C-alpha cells in the first residue's frame, strides 16, 4: 500500500518472515524493527560535506557489527557512526575508519574523545 506508514510496512515485512527491518533516519540516526520491538539510535553529529556513499557505509557498518557479534543496538550504532564518517568527507569511502579502528567506535559515549 503506497499510503502505509513505516510501522505498518515494518510489521508486514516481519509478518512475512523478515527478521530485522532497518530504517535510516539520516541526521536523526537509525531505527530497527524486530519481533521483540523497536530499537532506535541517534546520529553522530557531524558537518555533512558529501552524502555520496552514506548508505553503503551505513550498510557496511551494520553488517560488520553483525559479523563481529554485536547486539542490535551496537550494530545500529556502528552503522550510524560509519554513515556519519562517510558524509563528513568528500568521496564515498575516503573518510571511513580502518577495520582495526572499528573497536574504538563501539561503546564510546557521544561527545567523548578517543585518544
PDB file of C-alpha atoms in Angstrom:
ATOM      1  CA  UNK A   1       0.000   0.000   0.000  1.00  0.00           C
ATOM      2  CA  UNK A   2       1.662   3.268  -1.120  1.00  0.00           C
ATOM      3  CA  UNK A   3      -0.030   5.193   1.700  1.00  0.00           C
ATOM      4  CA  UNK A   4       1.052   2.858   4.522  1.00  0.00           C
ATOM      5  CA  UNK A   5       3.115   4.294   7.324  1.00  0.00           C
ATOM      6  CA  UNK A   6       6.523   3.000   8.434  1.00  0.00           C
ATOM      7  CA  UNK A   7       5.349   0.873  11.400  1.00  0.00           C
ATOM      8  CA  UNK A   8       2.671  -0.770   9.253  1.00  0.00           C
ATOM      9  CA  UNK A   9       5.142  -1.614   6.488  1.00  0.00           C
ATOM     10  CA  UNK A  10       7.676  -2.915   9.028  1.00  0.00           C
ATOM     11  CA  UNK A  11       5.017  -5.074  10.718  1.00  0.00           C
ATOM     12  CA  UNK A  12       4.031  -6.567   7.360  1.00  0.00           C
ATOM     13  CA  UNK A  13       7.652  -7.365   6.481  1.00  0.00           C
ATOM     14  CA  UNK A  14       8.144  -9.013   9.885  1.00  0.00           C
ATOM     15  CA  UNK A  15       4.934 -10.994   9.382  1.00  0.00           C
ATOM     16  CA  UNK A  16       6.335 -12.255   6.077  1.00  0.00           C
ATOM     17  CA  UNK A  17       9.467 -13.592   7.781  1.00  0.00           C
ATOM     18  CA  UNK A  18      11.935 -10.713   7.625  1.00  0.00           C
ATOM     19  CA  UNK A  19      13.897 -10.787  10.912  1.00  0.00           C
ATOM     20  CA  UNK A  20      15.041  -7.158  11.045  1.00  0.00           C
ATOM     21  CA  UNK A  21      13.735  -4.099   9.229  1.00  0.00           C
ATOM     22  CA  UNK A  22      16.248  -1.240   9.188  1.00  0.00           C
ATOM     23  CA  UNK A  23      15.254   2.375   8.636  1.00  0.00           C
ATOM     24  CA  UNK A  24      17.918   5.015   8.011  1.00  0.00           C
ATOM     25  CA  UNK A  25      16.908   8.348   9.508  1.00  0.00           C
ATOM     26  CA  UNK A  26      19.798  10.467   8.227  1.00  0.00           C
ATOM     27  CA  UNK A  27      20.690  13.164  10.730  1.00  0.00           C
ATOM     28  CA  UNK A  28      18.278  11.577  13.214  1.00  0.00           C
ATOM     29  CA  UNK A  29      20.057   8.185  13.386  1.00  0.00           C
ATOM     30  CA  UNK A  30      18.517   4.804  12.648  1.00  0.00           C
ATOM     31  CA  UNK A  31      15.657   2.548  13.693  1.00  0.00           C
ATOM     32  CA  UNK A  32      15.231  -1.238  13.618  1.00  0.00           C
ATOM     33  CA  UNK A  33      12.038  -3.259  13.890  1.00  0.00           C
ATOM     34  CA  UNK A  34      12.212  -6.871  15.096  1.00  0.00           C
ATOM     35  CA  UNK A  35       9.770  -9.347  16.594  1.00  0.00           C
ATOM     36  CA  UNK A  36      10.954  -8.057  20.003  1.00  0.00           C
ATOM     37  CA  UNK A  37      10.039  -4.436  19.259  1.00  0.00           C
ATOM     38  CA  UNK A  38      11.654  -1.248  18.000  1.00  0.00           C
ATOM     39  CA  UNK A  39      15.222  -0.121  18.667  1.00  0.00           C
ATOM     40  CA  UNK A  40      16.479   3.360  17.825  1.00  0.00           C
ATOM     41  CA  UNK A  41      19.856   5.099  18.000  1.00  0.00           C
ATOM     42  CA  UNK A  42      20.713   8.733  17.456  1.00  0.00           C
ATOM     43  CA  UNK A  43      23.092  10.008  14.828  1.00  0.00           C
ATOM     44  CA  UNK A  44      26.631  11.194  15.364  1.00  0.00           C
ATOM     45  CA  UNK A  45      26.626  14.958  14.882  1.00  0.00           C
ATOM     46  CA  UNK A  46      28.923  15.943  12.012  1.00  0.00           C
ATOM     47  CA  UNK A  47      29.061  18.593   9.334  1.00  0.00           C
ATOM     48  CA  UNK A  48      27.874  16.958   6.128  1.00  0.00           C
ATOM     49  CA  UNK A  49      30.288  17.607   3.263  1.00  0.00           C
ATOM     50  CA  UNK A  50      29.291  14.932   0.746  1.00  0.00           C
ATOM     51  CA  UNK A  51      26.482  12.379   1.050  1.00  0.00           C
ATOM     52  CA  UNK A  52      27.897  10.013  -1.594  1.00  0.00           C
ATOM     53  CA  UNK A  53      28.417   6.598  -0.048  1.00  0.00           C
ATOM     54  CA  UNK A  54      26.492   7.254   3.178  1.00  0.00           C
ATOM     55  CA  UNK A  55      24.014   4.428   2.604  1.00  0.00           C
ATOM     56  CA  UNK A  56      26.767   1.995   1.654  1.00  0.00           C
ATOM     57  CA  UNK A  57      28.763   2.992   4.741  1.00  0.00           C
ATOM     58  CA  UNK A  58      25.669   2.512   6.920  1.00  0.00           C
ATOM     59  CA  UNK A  59      25.151  -0.975   5.485  1.00  0.00           C
ATOM     60  CA  UNK A  60      28.837  -1.869   5.850  1.00  0.00           C
ATOM     61  CA  UNK A  61      28.767  -0.700   9.465  1.00  0.00           C
ATOM     62  CA  UNK A  62      25.667  -2.729  10.258  1.00  0.00           C
ATOM     63  CA  UNK A  63      26.996  -5.880   8.595  1.00  0.00           C
ATOM     64  CA  UNK A  64      30.461  -5.587  10.149  1.00  0.00           C
ATOM     65  CA  UNK A  65      28.776  -5.292  13.543  1.00  0.00           C
ATOM     66  CA  UNK A  66      26.708  -8.380  12.765  1.00  0.00           C
ATOM     67  CA  UNK A  67      29.828 -10.338  11.767  1.00  0.00           C
ATOM     68  CA  UNK A  68      31.549  -9.123  14.955  1.00  0.00           C
ATOM     69  CA  UNK A  69      28.663 -10.460  17.055  1.00  0.00           C
ATOM     70  CA  UNK A  70      27.360  -7.107  18.269  1.00  0.00           C
ATOM     71  CA  UNK A  71      23.840  -6.887  19.638  1.00  0.00           C
ATOM     72  CA  UNK A  72      21.247  -4.967  17.612  1.00  0.00           C
ATOM     73  CA  UNK A  73      21.918  -1.643  19.360  1.00  0.00           C
ATOM     74  CA  UNK A  74      25.653  -1.969  18.733  1.00  0.00           C
ATOM     75  CA  UNK A  75      25.083  -2.805  15.075  1.00  0.00           C
ATOM     76  CA  UNK A  76      22.788   0.204  14.656  1.00  0.00           C
ATOM     77  CA  UNK A  77      25.241   2.483  16.473  1.00  0.00           C
ATOM     78  CA  UNK A  78      28.133   1.312  14.271  1.00  0.00           C
ATOM     79  CA  UNK A  79      26.006   1.745  11.138  1.00  0.00           C
ATOM     80  CA  UNK A  80      25.016   5.298  12.079  1.00  0.00           C
ATOM     81  CA  UNK A  81      28.614   6.130  13.010  1.00  0.00           C
ATOM     82  CA  UNK A  82      30.013   4.900   9.699  1.00  0.00           C
ATOM     83  CA  UNK A  83      27.310   6.827   7.871  1.00  0.00           C
ATOM     84  CA  UNK A  84      28.456   9.947   9.730  1.00  0.00           C
ATOM     85  CA  UNK A  85      32.087   9.278   8.788  1.00  0.00           C
ATOM     86  CA  UNK A  86      31.058   8.918   5.156  1.00  0.00           C
ATOM     87  CA  UNK A  87      29.236  12.256   4.946  1.00  0.00           C
ATOM     88  CA  UNK A  88      31.944  14.186   6.803  1.00  0.00           C
ATOM     89  CA  UNK A  89      34.484  13.834   3.956  1.00  0.00           C
ATOM     90  CA  UNK A  90      34.436  14.041   0.171  1.00  0.00           C
ATOM     91  CA  UNK A  91      34.167  10.746  -1.698  1.00  0.00           C
ATOM     92  CA  UNK A  92      32.428   7.500  -0.930  1.00  0.00           C
ATOM     93  CA  UNK A  93      34.926   5.720   1.343  1.00  0.00           C
ATOM     94  CA  UNK A  94      37.867   8.061   1.982  1.00  0.00           C
ATOM     95  CA  UNK A  95      36.729   9.049   5.484  1.00  0.00           C
ATOM     96  CA  UNK A  96      35.794   5.604   6.760  1.00  0.00           C
ATOM     97  CA  UNK A  97      37.748   4.071   9.652  1.00  0.00           C
ATOM     98  CA  UNK A  98      40.006   1.079   9.076  1.00  0.00           C
ATOM     99  CA  UNK A  99      38.958  -2.350  10.344  1.00  0.00           C
ATOM    100  CA  UNK A 100      41.324  -2.127  13.321  1.00  0.00           C
ATOM    101  CA  UNK A 101      39.735   1.197  14.333  1.00  0.00           C
ATOM    102  CA  UNK A 102      36.149  -0.117  14.487  1.00  0.00           C
ATOM    103  CA  UNK A 103      36.523  -1.303  18.088  1.00  0.00           C
ATOM    104  CA  UNK A 104      37.377   2.275  19.086  1.00  0.00           C
ATOM    105  CA  UNK A 105      33.947   3.361  17.862  1.00  0.00           C
ATOM    106  CA  UNK A 106      31.907   0.728  19.685  1.00  0.00           C
ATOM    107  CA  UNK A 107      30.642   1.567  23.136  1.00  0.00           C
ATOM    108  CA  UNK A 108      32.005   5.101  23.470  1.00  0.00           C
ATOM    109  CA  UNK A 109      29.781   7.841  24.798  1.00  0.00           C
ATOM    110  CA  UNK A 110      28.599  10.551  22.454  1.00  0.00           C
ATOM    111  CA  UNK A 111      30.883  13.563  22.678  1.00  0.00           C
ATOM    112  CA  UNK A 112      33.733  11.617  24.266  1.00  0.00           C
ATOM    113  CA  UNK A 113      37.279  11.997  22.972  1.00  0.00           C
ATOM    114  CA  UNK A 114      39.115   8.934  21.709  1.00  0.00           C
ATOM    115  CA  UNK A 115      42.898   9.012  22.035  1.00  0.00           C
TER     116      UNK A 115
END
